[in-house]
Amino acid sequence: MELNQQSDWVARSLRSVWHPCTQMQHHETVPLIPVSRGQGVWLYDHQGKRYLDAISSWWVNLFGHANPRINAALKQQLDTLEHAMLAGFTHEPVIELSEKLSALTGHVLGHSFYASDGASAVEIALKMSFHSWRNRGHSAKQEFVCLKGSYHGETIGALAVTDVALFKDAYGPLLRASQTVMSPDARQATEGETAADVARRAAADVERLFIEKSDRIAAIIIEPLVQCATGMAMHDPLYLQLVRELCNRYSVHLILDEIAVGCGRTGTFFACEQADIWPDFLCLSKGISGGYLPLSLVLTRDEIYQAFYSSDVTRGFLHSHSYTGNPLACRAALATLQIFEEDDVLRTNRIKADRLTAALQPLAQHDKVRNFRQRGMIWAFDAIDATPDFSRRFFATAVEHELLMRPIGASVYMMPPYVLSDEEIDTLANNTLAVFNQVMAG
Ligand SMILES: Cc1ncc(COP(=O)(O)O)c(C=O)c1O
């Protein structure tokens, strides 16, 4: 396609599309890239220029763009049933998916409630927690606890348990107050402290709050192992074990938001498996549909489900969304889970992760880099002396080097699709180093 046609797409988009998480004026200097197609880890623009999707298009894509197996499953589903409402009706894809997810939790979390995006799953978990306490006669339990730097989505309820000033401050007057406790971010370790020591300190902060007011707290919400949107802040699994014990002792629900870290991203299918615990509510979205269609869900325990089971309609969980349990999205999720089973994905990811970690050593050792870190298929490092516009300049420079990357502040991260070849791993590492050097050189 001609350059002027590509420019035409940009002009039309900027006139009519209000892009997410964007100060639109920045597009006067930052490029907007019209994507024409995707294949594997690559996205292509209308001129055929390619970009390695190093952040899996906002952390959703697991097995590459236009994956033949997911495509085939969707095409078949499209000719069978595209959508049917889930109240009063049910269908094979949603039943099979719920059964498979239950099995993946050893049937501890045997009930799945569906929605479309991550923030809605968070809203559901918060509402279910509060309502289940109320149904059990504990209506004073109305408050929620979140971690410093936490991110759980941007609808009003989810934003209330988010602690990122950039997203939250403007809407302060609209939001319900929540309690914020210390993050277990291992980067806070003082001289001689280990990540486990930081985890213990952070858990002690939770206990302080629970001692003071657990009778008014419904739940604590945590993104396990990696607080992604705050800049890939990683913590020791011990923290999750300690908080699980505290939740048991003080009768507070544990909500784990695995929207970004679930589906193998941290090395196990669910991040909480590394701490050998299960929450009361587990939120899943993003990768569960392979990055194809909006799908989210909340998995919960039988005792929560039983708190709503009654002849009284108002004791039921009456929440709904029009596309709840959409068959196409569920089919994409089933095809995704099938790839996990057939390809031994968690094992092959470990081999890929070792290779990328090795290839990234020049960055890990770079004199302008600190806190190089990795867990599963997530890598991150912090730039020393980054300018305030570091992230935007990095994005623009990365695009020139065939990379799609969007640092969070001064934290550069990679969360690629799992289907990277060895050659693509080397390209990702080498080009990231080149981009970093160019940006740091100003
Ligand atoms: C941990 C976490 N929770 C919730 C959300 C919100 O998901 P969505 O953007 O689909 O509403 C996100 C999105 O990035 C997330 O990373």
mmCIF file of C-alpha atoms and ligand atoms in Angstrom, residues 59 117-120 122 151-154 223 228-229 257 259-260 285-286, ligand 1:
data_model
loop_
_atom_site.group_PDB
_atom_site.id
_atom_site.type_symbol
_atom_site.label_atom_id
_atom_site.label_comp_id
_atom_site.label_asym_id
_atom_site.label_seq_id
_atom_site.Cartn_x
_atom_site.Cartn_y
_atom_site.Cartn_z
ATOM 1 C CA TRP A 59 -0.688 -8.957 27.588
ATOM 2 C CA ASP A 117 -13.277 -7.689 30.335
ATOM 3 C CA GLY A 118 -10.888 -7.785 33.258
ATOM 4 C CA ALA A 119 -12.357 -4.848 35.131
ATOM 5 C CA SER A 120 -15.791 -6.506 35.098
ATOM 6 C CA VAL A 122 -12.854 -7.530 39.420
ATOM 7 C CA TYR A 151 -3.891 -2.028 39.318
ATOM 8 C CA HIS A 152 -7.188 -3.860 38.906
ATOM 9 C CA GLY A 153 -8.925 -1.990 36.079
ATOM 10 C CA GLU A 154 -10.600 1.311 35.433
ATOM 11 C CA GLU A 223 -2.187 -9.519 41.861
ATOM 12 C CA CYS A 228 2.214 -5.771 36.340
ATOM 13 C CA ALA A 229 0.828 -2.299 35.661
ATOM 14 C CA ASP A 257 -6.419 -11.010 40.232
ATOM 15 C CA ILE A 259 -6.024 -11.320 34.751
ATOM 16 C CA ALA A 260 -2.474 -10.574 33.566
ATOM 17 C CA SER A 285 -9.170 -12.640 31.516
ATOM 18 C CA LYS A 286 -6.710 -11.485 28.827
HETATM 19 C C1 LIG B 1 -4.090 -7.093 36.819
HETATM 20 C C2 LIG B 1 -5.160 -6.486 35.979
HETATM 21 N N1 LIG B 1 -6.415 -6.441 36.451
HETATM 22 C C3 LIG B 1 -7.418 -5.922 35.743
HETATM 23 C C4 LIG B 1 -7.204 -5.395 34.496
HETATM 24 C C5 LIG B 1 -8.341 -4.811 33.727
HETATM 25 O O1 LIG B 1 -8.624 -5.571 32.599
HETATM 26 P P1 LIG B 1 -9.399 -4.899 31.370
HETATM 27 O O2 LIG B 1 -8.450 -3.912 30.772
HETATM 28 O O3 LIG B 1 -9.688 -6.035 30.455
HETATM 29 O O4 LIG B 1 -10.622 -4.272 31.928
HETATM 30 C C6 LIG B 1 -5.915 -5.407 33.957
HETATM 31 C C7 LIG B 1 -5.642 -4.814 32.643
HETATM 32 O O5 LIG B 1 -4.524 -4.567 32.248
HETATM 33 C C8 LIG B 1 -4.856 -5.967 34.725
HETATM 34 O O6 LIG B 1 -3.609 -5.990 34.269
#
